[in-house]
């Protein structure tokens, strides 16, 4: 179950949000009375309440907003119990002072907003002695391993226990705590109303992560990267799992570069079955892989790790395959049946991770490749690795190419009025493939259409790399159309000014 926290300064707004949440399907709501600017009127808040509630009044020392006296706060908590609130949240030091009464369940809690203390297991054991119906321990994750530790507390618990870690390093533990037996997790009313660091909105928890369908058997997948917060991968993979009835959840794992290897070891406890891998881990993750495809070996980077039935990690690069498929799609009837690119000249903009995967793939299909990148040294290095030529960034307009590939982020949201290539350099009949997928219709693609070029958007590549990952994760056919639809819904509609 998802408990949605409401923190509003006015009673009226708290009541309205409570009703709205009930209409949106919430079954438990936490009323954060410390947010109210006036003395809480419990009678008004609890009368005709549309769902069961957790009454919480957090002190400033626990990062709450309560401004009254401690005596007043405890009196209100007692009153909530007398008034029959379904749950009250009592901090460990306060719980012994507030007796059990009626049917109100006691959540005995501990919060640490700075760290996950070394003695968190002892703290948890102490809370278990305080006549709790539910024990709640929530700490700050300063490393992903902290969040794993919190989930281990839930998994080993003998009493109903909610434990997870705050901060974006711990977000996955908010989603996974139910798998290990937590009676509920916490979410916010909406994405812009975070009451604690790393909290997800009710909508994300319910509709993206499908929290209520996560159970002990649910398989775990995720995105390894830094940052990961704005990735669309959780949206499309979770929707795809649901569409084919595959019992799995796909979560964001933000892992800082220096912690990658030790975190992957810690994550073995989570029994993760597969990862999508993004910046900055695409190369470093190979150290953890036991086996890899030839493409991964030659490119030197992977975007997918899949656990084999024998326990070994297999590294794939689905970006390279997806890029080739996108180019062949763009060539349409001009694409040779064997998928070869012999006789085609590709101008590749950028020399980063995506350019490297695409460069390797097109060279492998027989294309002649020229690289143009802002930093000449990087262009030269990639050209040497791929056995192709390069030109300076300033001279990119002088190359006569059949296929132009943008492997830079230029034109990406919010800089939608930028193009990595001038309109007058484009020639009729050329294929222009922009790997940028947000927005779908970039300024470069607009120029290309105006010049009667063929075009392929980054969405085609994004869908295809995700679809191939999905196949590797599930051994099932991917719901490609659904993936495309989900991405289109999620990316911002864009209006590009006329050039
Ligand atoms: P990356 O490793 O950081 O490389 C970025 C490349 O773009 C570098 O060569 C960089 O040049 C160049 N660049 C950055 N800003 C520039 C600017 N203002 N002007 C000129 N060149 C610039 O990133 P990546 O992983 O290759 O990703 C690049 C882009 O590919 C992403 O932003 C995304 O839009 C797209 N992408 C698409 C998909 C898909 O499935 N469609 C998947 C992944 C990525 P310097 O070396 O000079 O910094």
Short mmCIF file of C-alpha atoms and ligand atoms in Angstrom, two decimals:
data_model
loop_
_atom_site.label_atom_id
_atom_site.label_comp_id
_atom_site.label_asym_id
_atom_site.label_seq_id
_atom_site.Cartn_x
_atom_site.Cartn_y
_atom_site.Cartn_z
CA UNK A 1 0.00 0.00 0.00
CA UNK A 2 1.12 3.58 -0.66
CA UNK A 3 0.72 6.16 2.10
CA UNK A 4 0.54 9.63 0.59
CA UNK A 5 1.84 12.47 2.75
CA UNK A 6 0.03 15.79 2.72
CA UNK A 7 1.71 18.90 4.09
CA UNK A 8 -0.33 22.09 3.65
CA UNK A 9 -0.42 25.26 5.72
CA UNK A 10 -4.24 25.56 5.60
CA UNK A 11 -6.80 23.07 6.91
CA UNK A 12 -9.00 23.67 3.91
CA UNK A 13 -6.27 22.70 1.46
CA UNK A 14 -5.34 19.62 3.49
CA UNK A 15 -8.95 18.45 3.41
CA UNK A 16 -9.28 19.15 -0.32
CA UNK A 17 -6.06 17.29 -1.13
CA UNK A 18 -7.17 14.38 1.03
CA UNK A 19 -10.42 14.13 -0.97
CA UNK A 20 -8.59 14.48 -4.27
CA UNK A 21 -6.20 11.70 -3.30
CA UNK A 22 -9.05 9.40 -2.32
CA UNK A 23 -10.59 10.03 -5.74
CA UNK A 24 -7.26 9.21 -7.37
CA UNK A 25 -7.23 5.86 -5.56
CA UNK A 26 -5.17 6.55 -2.41
CA UNK A 27 -6.02 4.15 0.42
CA UNK A 28 -3.92 5.70 3.19
CA UNK A 29 -2.94 9.32 3.78
CA UNK A 30 -0.44 10.83 6.21
CA UNK A 31 -1.62 14.18 7.58
CA UNK A 32 1.49 16.19 8.42
CA UNK A 33 -0.10 18.43 11.04
CA UNK A 34 3.21 20.22 11.67
CA UNK A 35 2.76 21.94 8.29
CA UNK A 36 -0.41 23.75 9.35
CA UNK A 37 0.11 27.42 10.12
CA UNK A 38 -2.61 27.40 12.80
CA UNK A 39 -3.16 25.08 15.72
CA UNK A 40 -4.44 21.81 14.15
CA UNK A 41 -8.20 21.28 14.39
CA UNK A 42 -8.25 17.49 14.58
CA UNK A 43 -12.03 17.28 14.64
CA UNK A 44 -12.25 19.10 11.32
CA UNK A 45 -9.48 17.06 9.68
CA UNK A 46 -10.72 13.65 10.82
CA UNK A 47 -14.46 14.20 10.37
CA UNK A 48 -15.76 12.44 7.23
CA UNK A 49 -12.21 11.54 6.25
CA UNK A 50 -12.25 9.74 2.92
CA UNK A 51 -9.43 7.29 3.75
CA UNK A 52 -7.69 5.97 6.87
CA UNK A 53 -4.98 8.33 8.11
CA UNK A 54 -1.58 8.45 9.74
CA UNK A 55 -1.37 11.47 12.05
CA UNK A 56 2.18 12.86 12.16
CA UNK A 57 3.43 16.01 13.90
CA UNK A 58 7.12 16.31 13.19
CA UNK A 59 9.41 18.38 15.43
CA UNK A 60 12.04 20.75 13.98
CA UNK A 61 14.74 18.41 15.35
CA UNK A 62 13.35 15.74 12.98
CA UNK A 63 13.16 18.29 10.13
CA UNK A 64 9.48 18.94 10.82
CA UNK A 65 7.75 22.31 11.00
CA UNK A 66 6.03 22.13 14.39
CA UNK A 67 6.28 25.53 16.09
CA UNK A 68 4.22 24.87 19.23
CA UNK A 69 5.47 23.39 22.49
CA UNK A 70 6.41 19.74 22.89
CA UNK A 71 3.67 19.44 25.50
CA UNK A 72 1.09 20.68 23.01
CA UNK A 73 2.38 18.31 20.34
CA UNK A 74 2.07 15.28 22.62
CA UNK A 75 -1.38 16.39 23.69
CA UNK A 76 -2.45 16.51 20.05
CA UNK A 77 -1.03 13.05 19.41
CA UNK A 78 -3.01 11.71 22.40
CA UNK A 79 -6.08 13.50 21.07
CA UNK A 80 -5.62 11.88 17.63
CA UNK A 81 -5.64 8.50 19.38
CA UNK A 82 -8.78 9.35 21.37
CA UNK A 83 -10.43 10.59 18.14
CA UNK A 84 -9.76 7.23 16.54
CA UNK A 85 -7.12 8.07 13.90
CA UNK A 86 -6.10 4.79 12.29
CA UNK A 87 -2.36 5.40 12.92
CA UNK A 88 -0.22 7.84 14.87
CA UNK A 89 3.47 8.33 14.21
CA UNK A 90 5.44 8.46 17.49
CA UNK A 91 9.18 9.07 17.56
CA UNK A 92 11.12 6.50 19.61
CA UNK A 93 11.75 8.85 22.55
CA UNK A 94 8.10 9.92 22.69
CA UNK A 95 6.43 6.52 22.21
CA UNK A 96 6.81 5.47 25.90
CA UNK A 97 5.04 8.67 26.99
CA UNK A 98 1.97 8.09 24.85
CA UNK A 99 -0.11 5.11 25.90
CA UNK A 100 -1.89 2.74 23.56
CA UNK A 101 -5.65 3.28 23.45
CA UNK A 102 -8.54 2.03 21.32
CA UNK A 103 -7.85 0.74 17.83
CA UNK A 104 -5.25 3.31 16.83
CA UNK A 105 -2.09 1.65 15.58
CA UNK A 106 1.27 2.96 16.74
CA UNK A 107 3.99 3.65 14.18
CA UNK A 108 7.16 4.03 16.22
CA UNK A 109 9.67 5.88 14.11
CA UNK A 110 13.27 6.98 13.75
CA UNK A 111 14.55 9.44 11.15
CA UNK A 112 18.09 10.52 10.36
CA UNK A 113 18.31 13.16 7.63
CA UNK A 114 22.12 13.19 7.55
CA UNK A 115 23.26 9.60 7.32
CA UNK A 116 22.53 5.94 7.84
CA UNK A 117 24.07 5.45 11.28
CA UNK A 118 26.46 2.54 11.81
CA UNK A 119 24.22 1.32 14.62
CA UNK A 120 20.97 1.49 12.66
CA UNK A 121 20.25 -2.20 13.34
CA UNK A 122 20.54 -1.55 17.13
CA UNK A 123 18.35 1.52 16.85
CA UNK A 124 15.80 -0.59 15.01
CA UNK A 125 15.94 -3.30 17.70
CA UNK A 126 15.33 -0.66 20.40
CA UNK A 127 12.27 0.67 18.58
CA UNK A 128 10.86 -2.85 18.37
CA UNK A 129 10.63 -2.84 22.19
CA UNK A 130 8.37 0.23 22.29
CA UNK A 131 4.94 -1.36 21.85
CA UNK A 132 4.88 -0.65 18.13
CA UNK A 133 2.38 -1.99 15.65
CA UNK A 134 4.70 -0.82 12.89
CA UNK A 135 8.34 0.17 13.25
CA UNK A 136 9.56 2.81 10.81
CA UNK A 137 13.24 3.61 10.25
CA UNK A 138 14.20 6.11 7.63
CA UNK A 139 17.73 7.37 7.08
CA UNK A 140 19.68 9.35 4.53
CA UNK A 141 21.53 7.33 1.90
CA UNK A 142 25.02 8.69 1.36
CA UNK A 143 25.79 5.64 -0.76
CA UNK A 144 23.47 3.16 -2.52
CA UNK A 145 24.70 0.51 -0.07
CA UNK A 146 22.91 2.41 2.75
CA UNK A 147 19.61 1.81 0.99
CA UNK A 148 20.39 -1.89 0.62
CA UNK A 149 21.03 -2.03 4.36
CA UNK A 150 17.61 -0.52 5.05
CA UNK A 151 15.94 -3.10 2.83
CA UNK A 152 17.80 -5.83 4.70
CA UNK A 153 16.21 -4.56 7.92
CA UNK A 154 12.77 -5.00 6.34
CA UNK A 155 13.66 -8.44 5.01
CA UNK A 156 14.87 -9.65 8.44
CA UNK A 157 12.07 -7.99 10.45
CA UNK A 158 9.90 -9.94 12.86
CA UNK A 159 7.46 -7.05 13.29
CA UNK A 160 5.75 -5.11 10.50
CA UNK A 161 8.53 -2.74 9.46
CA UNK A 162 8.93 0.14 7.08
CA UNK A 163 12.55 0.91 6.30
CA UNK A 164 14.05 2.78 3.39
CA UNK A 165 16.65 5.42 2.68
CA UNK A 166 16.06 9.02 1.66
CA UNK A 167 17.84 11.02 -1.01
CA UNK A 168 18.10 10.11 -4.67
CA UNK A 169 20.72 7.45 -3.88
CA UNK A 170 17.99 5.71 -1.90
CA UNK A 171 14.93 6.20 -4.12
CA UNK A 172 14.95 2.57 -5.21
CA UNK A 173 14.50 1.46 -1.58
CA UNK A 174 11.22 3.42 -1.37
CA UNK A 175 9.98 1.37 -4.34
CA UNK A 176 11.39 -1.99 -3.28
CA UNK A 177 10.55 -1.99 0.45
CA UNK A 178 7.17 -3.64 -0.25
CA UNK A 179 8.89 -6.55 -1.98
CA UNK A 180 10.60 -7.37 1.32
CA UNK A 181 7.43 -7.03 3.38
CA UNK A 182 7.00 -3.36 4.38
CA UNK A 183 3.29 -2.74 5.06
CA UNK A 184 3.46 0.52 3.12
CA UNK A 185 5.76 3.08 1.55
CA UNK A 186 5.41 6.86 1.45
CA UNK A 187 4.78 9.13 -1.55
CA UNK A 188 3.89 12.79 -2.10
CA UNK A 189 0.69 14.36 -3.41
CA UNK A 190 2.47 15.48 -6.60
CA UNK A 191 5.98 15.66 -8.05
CA UNK A 192 6.50 19.27 -6.87
CA UNK A 193 5.46 18.57 -3.26
CA UNK A 194 8.39 16.60 -1.89
CA UNK A 195 8.16 16.42 1.94
CA UNK A 196 11.32 14.35 2.29
CA UNK A 197 14.35 14.04 -0.01
CA UNK A 198 14.03 11.48 -2.81
CA UNK A 199 10.28 11.02 -2.38
CA UNK A 200 8.31 10.01 -5.46
CA UNK A 201 4.83 11.28 -6.23
CA UNK A 202 1.77 9.12 -5.67
CA UNK A 203 1.22 9.06 -9.42
CA UNK A 204 4.76 7.77 -10.13
CA UNK A 205 4.62 5.21 -7.35
CA UNK A 206 1.20 3.94 -8.44
CA UNK A 207 1.28 4.26 -12.22
CA UNK A 208 4.95 4.10 -13.20
CA UNK A 209 6.31 1.68 -10.59
CA UNK A 210 2.97 -0.10 -9.92
CA UNK A 211 3.96 -0.34 -6.26
CA UNK A 212 0.89 -2.33 -5.28
CA UNK A 213 1.72 -5.14 -7.66
CA UNK A 214 5.28 -5.59 -6.35
CA UNK A 215 5.56 -8.75 -4.30
CA UNK A 216 8.22 -11.13 -2.99
CA UNK A 217 8.59 -12.81 -6.39
CA UNK A 218 8.83 -9.60 -8.40
CA UNK A 219 12.07 -9.51 -10.38
CA UNK A 220 14.21 -6.40 -10.12
CA UNK A 221 15.73 -4.50 -13.05
CA UNK A 222 17.08 -0.98 -13.12
CA UNK A 223 18.96 1.86 -14.66
CA UNK A 224 22.56 2.38 -13.52
CA UNK A 225 23.75 5.92 -14.07
CA UNK A 226 24.37 9.33 -12.58
CA UNK A 227 22.14 11.24 -12.96
CA UNK A 228 19.09 9.04 -13.51
CA UNK A 229 16.26 11.14 -12.11
CA UNK A 230 14.89 12.36 -15.45
CA UNK A 231 15.35 9.16 -17.44
CA UNK A 232 12.39 7.82 -19.40
CA UNK A 233 13.61 4.24 -19.06
CA UNK A 234 11.59 3.44 -15.88
CA UNK A 235 8.46 4.70 -17.61
CA UNK A 236 8.82 2.56 -20.69
CA UNK A 237 10.24 -0.61 -19.14
CA UNK A 238 7.66 -0.75 -16.35
CA UNK A 239 4.80 -0.12 -18.79
CA UNK A 240 6.18 -2.86 -21.04
CA UNK A 241 6.52 -5.38 -18.20
CA UNK A 242 2.89 -4.69 -17.28
CA UNK A 243 1.72 -4.99 -20.89
CA UNK A 244 3.09 -8.52 -21.28
CA UNK A 245 2.26 -9.60 -17.70
CA UNK A 246 5.92 -10.01 -16.66
CA UNK A 247 6.22 -9.79 -12.86
CA UNK A 248 9.07 -7.29 -12.64
CA UNK A 249 9.88 -3.74 -11.62
CA UNK A 250 12.47 -1.39 -13.14
CA UNK A 251 13.94 1.18 -10.74
CA UNK A 252 16.42 4.09 -10.94
CA UNK A 253 19.81 3.30 -9.38
CA UNK A 254 21.81 6.49 -9.08
CA UNK A 255 25.36 5.34 -8.51
CA UNK A 256 28.26 7.84 -8.31
CA UNK A 257 31.26 6.91 -10.46
CA UNK A 258 33.63 6.14 -7.58
CA UNK A 259 31.13 3.74 -5.99
CA UNK A 260 30.22 1.66 -9.06
CA UNK A 261 32.16 -1.55 -8.42
CA UNK A 262 31.36 -1.86 -4.71
CA UNK A 263 27.71 -0.94 -5.33
CA UNK A 264 27.30 -3.65 -7.96
CA UNK A 265 28.54 -6.15 -5.36
CA UNK A 266 26.08 -4.78 -2.77
CA UNK A 267 23.27 -5.00 -5.30
CA UNK A 268 23.79 -8.76 -5.63
CA UNK A 269 21.68 -8.99 -2.46
CA UNK A 270 18.81 -7.38 -4.37
CA UNK A 271 19.08 -10.15 -6.97
CA UNK A 272 18.94 -7.65 -9.82
CA UNK A 273 18.31 -9.53 -13.09
CA UNK A 274 19.35 -6.82 -15.51
CA UNK A 275 20.56 -3.27 -15.82
CA UNK A 276 20.33 -0.58 -18.43
CA UNK A 277 23.59 1.33 -18.19
CA UNK A 278 23.99 5.00 -18.95
CA UNK A 279 26.44 7.88 -18.47
CA UNK A 280 28.98 7.68 -16.79
CA UNK A 281 29.15 3.89 -16.36
CA UNK A 282 29.03 2.49 -19.90
CA UNK A 283 32.76 1.71 -19.95
CA UNK A 284 33.48 1.01 -16.28
CA UNK A 285 30.65 -1.51 -16.06
CA UNK A 286 32.65 -3.86 -18.29
CA UNK A 287 34.92 -4.64 -15.33
CA UNK A 288 31.93 -6.24 -13.69
CA UNK A 289 30.79 -8.23 -16.73
CA UNK A 290 31.81 -11.88 -17.11
CA UNK A 291 30.94 -12.18 -20.79
CA UNK A 292 30.26 -9.67 -23.55
CA UNK A 293 29.29 -9.48 -27.20
CA UNK A 294 31.87 -8.81 -29.88
CA UNK A 295 30.34 -5.35 -30.35
CA UNK A 296 30.86 -4.50 -26.68
CA UNK A 297 34.45 -5.69 -26.80
CA UNK A 298 35.23 -3.62 -29.87
CA UNK A 299 33.29 -0.52 -28.83
CA UNK A 300 34.60 -0.78 -25.28
CA UNK A 301 31.22 0.17 -23.81
CA UNK A 302 27.96 -1.52 -22.86
CA UNK A 303 24.49 -0.15 -22.22
CA UNK A 304 22.98 -3.39 -20.93
CA UNK A 305 23.96 -6.01 -18.35
CA UNK A 306 21.92 -9.17 -18.09
CA UNK A 307 22.21 -11.88 -15.44
CA UNK A 308 22.53 -15.28 -17.13
CA UNK A 309 20.82 -18.34 -15.62
CA UNK A 310 24.30 -19.51 -14.52
CA UNK A 311 24.75 -16.25 -12.54
CA UNK A 312 27.24 -14.63 -14.91
CA UNK A 313 26.76 -11.04 -16.11
CA UNK A 314 26.50 -10.66 -19.88
CA UNK A 315 27.21 -7.20 -21.36
CA UNK A 316 25.46 -6.00 -24.53
CA UNK A 317 25.38 -2.80 -26.51
CA UNK A 318 21.88 -2.32 -27.86
CA UNK A 319 22.65 1.31 -28.91
CA UNK A 320 24.77 0.10 -31.83
CA UNK A 321 22.09 -2.32 -33.12
CA UNK A 322 19.36 0.27 -32.62
CA UNK A 323 21.29 2.93 -34.53
CA UNK A 324 21.84 0.64 -37.53
CA UNK A 325 18.15 -0.29 -37.60
CA UNK A 326 17.22 3.39 -37.44
CA UNK A 327 19.54 4.24 -40.34
CA UNK A 328 18.16 1.36 -42.45
CA UNK A 329 14.65 2.55 -41.63
CA UNK A 330 15.60 6.02 -42.84
CA UNK A 331 17.11 4.71 -46.07
CA UNK A 332 13.80 2.99 -46.80
CA UNK A 333 13.81 1.24 -50.19
CA UNK A 334 17.41 2.42 -50.73
CA UNK A 335 18.58 0.13 -47.93
CA UNK A 336 20.22 -2.99 -49.38
CA UNK A 337 18.48 -6.23 -48.26
CA UNK A 338 21.67 -7.44 -46.52
CA UNK A 339 21.75 -4.26 -44.42
CA UNK A 340 25.17 -3.28 -45.69
CA UNK A 341 26.21 0.37 -45.94
CA UNK A 342 28.90 -0.14 -48.60
CA UNK A 343 29.23 2.92 -50.79
CA UNK A 344 27.63 5.24 -48.20
CA UNK A 345 29.53 8.12 -46.66
CA UNK A 346 28.51 8.90 -43.08
CA UNK A 347 29.32 12.22 -41.41
CA UNK A 348 29.18 11.62 -37.68
CA UNK A 349 28.89 14.64 -35.38
CA UNK A 350 30.32 14.08 -31.90
CA UNK A 351 32.92 11.74 -30.47
CA UNK A 352 31.28 10.67 -27.21
CA UNK A 353 29.71 7.38 -26.16
CA UNK A 354 26.86 7.34 -28.66
CA UNK A 355 29.08 8.44 -31.53
CA UNK A 356 31.50 5.65 -30.69
CA UNK A 357 28.77 2.98 -30.74
CA UNK A 358 27.26 4.32 -33.96
CA UNK A 359 30.67 4.82 -35.58
CA UNK A 360 31.63 1.24 -34.84
CA UNK A 361 28.31 -0.06 -36.17
CA UNK A 362 28.39 1.84 -39.47
CA UNK A 363 32.07 1.06 -40.11
CA UNK A 364 31.23 -2.58 -39.47
CA UNK A 365 28.54 -2.37 -42.16
CA UNK A 366 31.06 -1.09 -44.70
CA UNK A 367 30.33 2.66 -44.61
CA UNK A 368 32.99 5.29 -45.13
CA UNK A 369 32.94 7.52 -42.03
CA UNK A 370 34.09 11.06 -41.28
CA UNK A 371 33.94 12.35 -37.72
CA UNK A 372 33.52 15.98 -36.75
CA UNK A 373 33.67 16.87 -33.10
CA UNK A 374 34.05 20.02 -31.06
CA UNK A 375 37.18 18.78 -29.32
CA UNK A 376 39.62 17.85 -32.13
CA UNK A 377 41.63 15.51 -29.91
CA UNK A 378 38.57 13.37 -29.18
CA UNK A 379 37.64 13.30 -32.88
CA UNK A 380 41.16 12.22 -33.81
CA UNK A 381 41.20 9.51 -31.18
CA UNK A 382 37.87 8.04 -32.24
CA UNK A 383 38.83 8.23 -35.92
CA UNK A 384 42.00 6.30 -35.16
CA UNK A 385 40.08 3.65 -33.21
CA UNK A 386 37.52 3.24 -36.00
CA UNK A 387 40.03 3.48 -38.85
CA UNK A 388 38.27 6.45 -40.42
CA UNK A 389 38.90 10.16 -41.09
CA UNK A 390 37.97 13.31 -39.18
CA UNK A 391 37.56 17.00 -39.89
CA UNK A 392 37.52 19.95 -37.54
CA UNK A 393 34.16 21.03 -36.13
CA UNK A 394 34.36 24.26 -38.15
CA UNK A 395 34.82 22.31 -41.39
CA UNK A 396 31.94 19.89 -40.92
CA UNK A 397 29.88 21.68 -43.59
CA UNK A 398 32.46 20.90 -46.26
CA UNK A 399 32.03 17.11 -46.13
CA UNK A 400 29.83 15.60 -48.86
CA UNK A 401 28.01 12.82 -47.07
CA UNK A 402 25.02 10.56 -47.83
CA UNK A 403 24.12 10.15 -44.17
CA UNK A 404 24.44 12.76 -41.42
CA UNK A 405 24.27 11.50 -37.83
CA UNK A 406 24.03 13.87 -34.89
CA UNK A 407 25.69 12.18 -31.91
CA UNK A 408 25.90 15.39 -29.85
CA UNK A 409 23.27 16.74 -27.46
CA UNK A 410 22.92 19.94 -29.53
CA UNK A 411 19.21 20.66 -30.07
CA UNK A 412 18.14 18.74 -26.99
CA UNK A 413 15.54 20.19 -24.61
CA UNK A 414 15.71 22.94 -23.36
CA UNK A 415 18.07 24.21 -26.10
CA UNK A 416 15.61 23.41 -28.86
CA UNK A 417 16.55 26.42 -30.98
CA UNK A 418 20.04 25.05 -31.65
CA UNK A 419 21.22 22.84 -34.48
CA UNK A 420 24.62 21.13 -34.79
CA UNK A 421 24.54 21.62 -38.56
CA UNK A 422 23.58 24.61 -40.72
CA UNK A 423 20.55 24.28 -42.98
CA UNK A 424 22.42 25.36 -46.14
CA UNK A 425 24.95 22.53 -45.73
CA UNK A 426 22.22 19.93 -46.18
CA UNK A 427 21.63 18.38 -49.61
CA UNK A 428 18.41 17.01 -51.04
CA UNK A 429 18.11 13.23 -50.69
CA UNK A 430 20.60 13.00 -47.81
CA UNK A 431 19.54 10.96 -44.77
CA UNK A 432 19.63 12.96 -41.54
CA UNK A 433 19.53 10.92 -38.35
CA UNK A 434 19.36 12.91 -35.11
CA UNK A 435 19.98 10.79 -32.02
CA UNK A 436 18.43 13.51 -29.85
CA UNK A 437 14.95 12.28 -28.89
CA UNK A 438 13.69 15.10 -26.69
CA UNK A 439 12.22 16.84 -28.61
CA UNK A 440 11.31 14.38 -31.34
CA UNK A 441 11.20 17.11 -33.98
CA UNK A 442 14.52 18.86 -33.50
CA UNK A 443 15.59 21.98 -35.35
CA UNK A 444 18.06 19.84 -37.35
CA UNK A 445 15.25 17.56 -38.52
CA UNK A 446 13.13 20.58 -39.39
CA UNK A 447 15.94 21.96 -41.57
CA UNK A 448 16.35 18.51 -43.12
CA UNK A 449 12.70 18.22 -44.08
CA UNK A 450 12.72 21.71 -45.55
CA UNK A 451 15.68 20.65 -47.73
CA UNK A 452 13.93 17.44 -48.86
CA UNK A 453 16.25 15.17 -46.92
CA UNK A 454 15.09 11.87 -45.48
CA UNK A 455 14.90 11.98 -41.68
CA UNK A 456 14.96 9.64 -38.71
CA UNK A 457 14.45 10.88 -35.16
CA UNK A 458 16.21 9.75 -32.01
CA UNK A 459 12.97 8.21 -30.81
CA UNK A 460 13.44 5.40 -33.32
CA UNK A 461 16.82 4.58 -31.83
CA UNK A 462 15.63 5.04 -28.27
CA UNK A 463 12.68 2.69 -28.75
CA UNK A 464 14.82 0.11 -30.51
CA UNK A 465 17.60 0.06 -27.89
CA UNK A 466 14.97 -0.28 -25.16
CA UNK A 467 13.05 -2.94 -27.09
CA UNK A 468 16.20 -5.03 -27.50
CA UNK A 469 16.95 -4.62 -23.77
CA UNK A 470 13.43 -5.73 -22.99
CA UNK A 471 13.99 -8.90 -25.07
CA UNK A 472 17.24 -9.58 -23.24
CA UNK A 473 15.57 -8.98 -19.85
CA UNK A 474 12.41 -11.01 -20.43
CA UNK A 475 12.94 -13.35 -23.42
CA UNK A 476 9.65 -11.98 -24.74
CA UNK A 477 8.75 -9.81 -27.73
CA UNK A 478 8.74 -6.15 -26.80
CA UNK A 479 5.56 -4.05 -27.04
CA UNK A 480 7.37 -1.58 -29.30
CA UNK A 481 4.36 0.56 -30.16
CA UNK A 482 3.54 1.03 -26.48
CA UNK A 483 7.15 2.09 -25.83
CA UNK A 484 6.99 4.66 -28.60
CA UNK A 485 3.68 5.97 -27.32
CA UNK A 486 4.96 6.27 -23.73
CA UNK A 487 8.03 8.23 -24.84
CA UNK A 488 5.99 10.58 -26.99
CA UNK A 489 3.61 11.26 -24.10
CA UNK A 490 6.50 11.97 -21.73
CA UNK A 491 8.66 14.30 -23.79
CA UNK A 492 7.80 17.93 -23.91
CA UNK A 493 5.83 19.15 -26.90
CA UNK A 494 8.05 21.68 -28.54
CA UNK A 495 7.59 24.72 -30.69
CA UNK A 496 10.66 25.58 -32.72
CA UNK A 497 10.87 29.16 -33.90
CA UNK A 498 11.13 29.64 -37.64
CA UNK A 499 14.76 29.97 -38.66
P1 LIG B 1 28.82 12.18 -24.42
O1 LIG B 1 29.62 10.93 -24.28
O2 LIG B 1 28.86 13.20 -23.36
O3 LIG B 1 29.31 12.87 -25.80
C1 LIG B 1 28.75 14.07 -26.26
C2 LIG B 1 29.44 14.51 -27.54
O4 LIG B 1 28.79 15.69 -28.01
C3 LIG B 1 30.91 14.88 -27.34
O5 LIG B 1 31.61 14.60 -28.52
C4 LIG B 1 30.83 16.39 -27.11
O6 LIG B 1 31.97 17.07 -27.51
C5 LIG B 1 29.73 16.76 -28.05
N1 LIG B 1 29.08 18.00 -27.65
C6 LIG B 1 28.48 18.27 -26.46
N2 LIG B 1 27.98 19.53 -26.46
C7 LIG B 1 28.32 20.08 -27.67
C8 LIG B 1 28.11 21.34 -28.27
N3 LIG B 1 27.44 22.31 -27.62
N4 LIG B 1 28.58 21.55 -29.51
C9 LIG B 1 29.25 20.59 -30.16
N5 LIG B 1 29.49 19.37 -29.66
C10 LIG B 1 29.02 19.11 -28.42
O7 LIG B 1 27.30 11.86 -24.67
P2 LIG B 1 26.66 10.60 -25.43
O8 LIG B 1 26.40 9.50 -24.49
O9 LIG B 1 27.47 10.31 -26.63
O10 LIG B 1 25.24 11.20 -25.86
C11 LIG B 1 25.13 12.25 -26.81
C12 LIG B 1 23.66 12.46 -27.16
O11 LIG B 1 23.16 11.32 -27.82
C13 LIG B 1 22.74 12.61 -25.95
O12 LIG B 1 22.71 13.92 -25.52
C14 LIG B 1 21.40 12.14 -26.48
O13 LIG B 1 20.68 13.23 -27.00
C15 LIG B 1 21.80 11.22 -27.60
N6 LIG B 1 21.45 9.82 -27.24
C16 LIG B 1 20.42 9.26 -27.89
C17 LIG B 1 20.07 7.94 -27.61
C18 LIG B 1 18.92 7.33 -28.34
O14 LIG B 1 18.61 6.18 -28.06
N7 LIG B 1 18.27 8.03 -29.22
C19 LIG B 1 20.79 7.20 -26.68
C20 LIG B 1 21.83 7.82 -26.01
C21 LIG B 1 22.18 9.13 -26.31
P3 LIG B 1 33.17 17.40 -26.47
O15 LIG B 1 34.03 16.17 -26.47
O16 LIG B 1 33.83 18.57 -27.08
O17 LIG B 1 32.54 17.70 -25.14
#
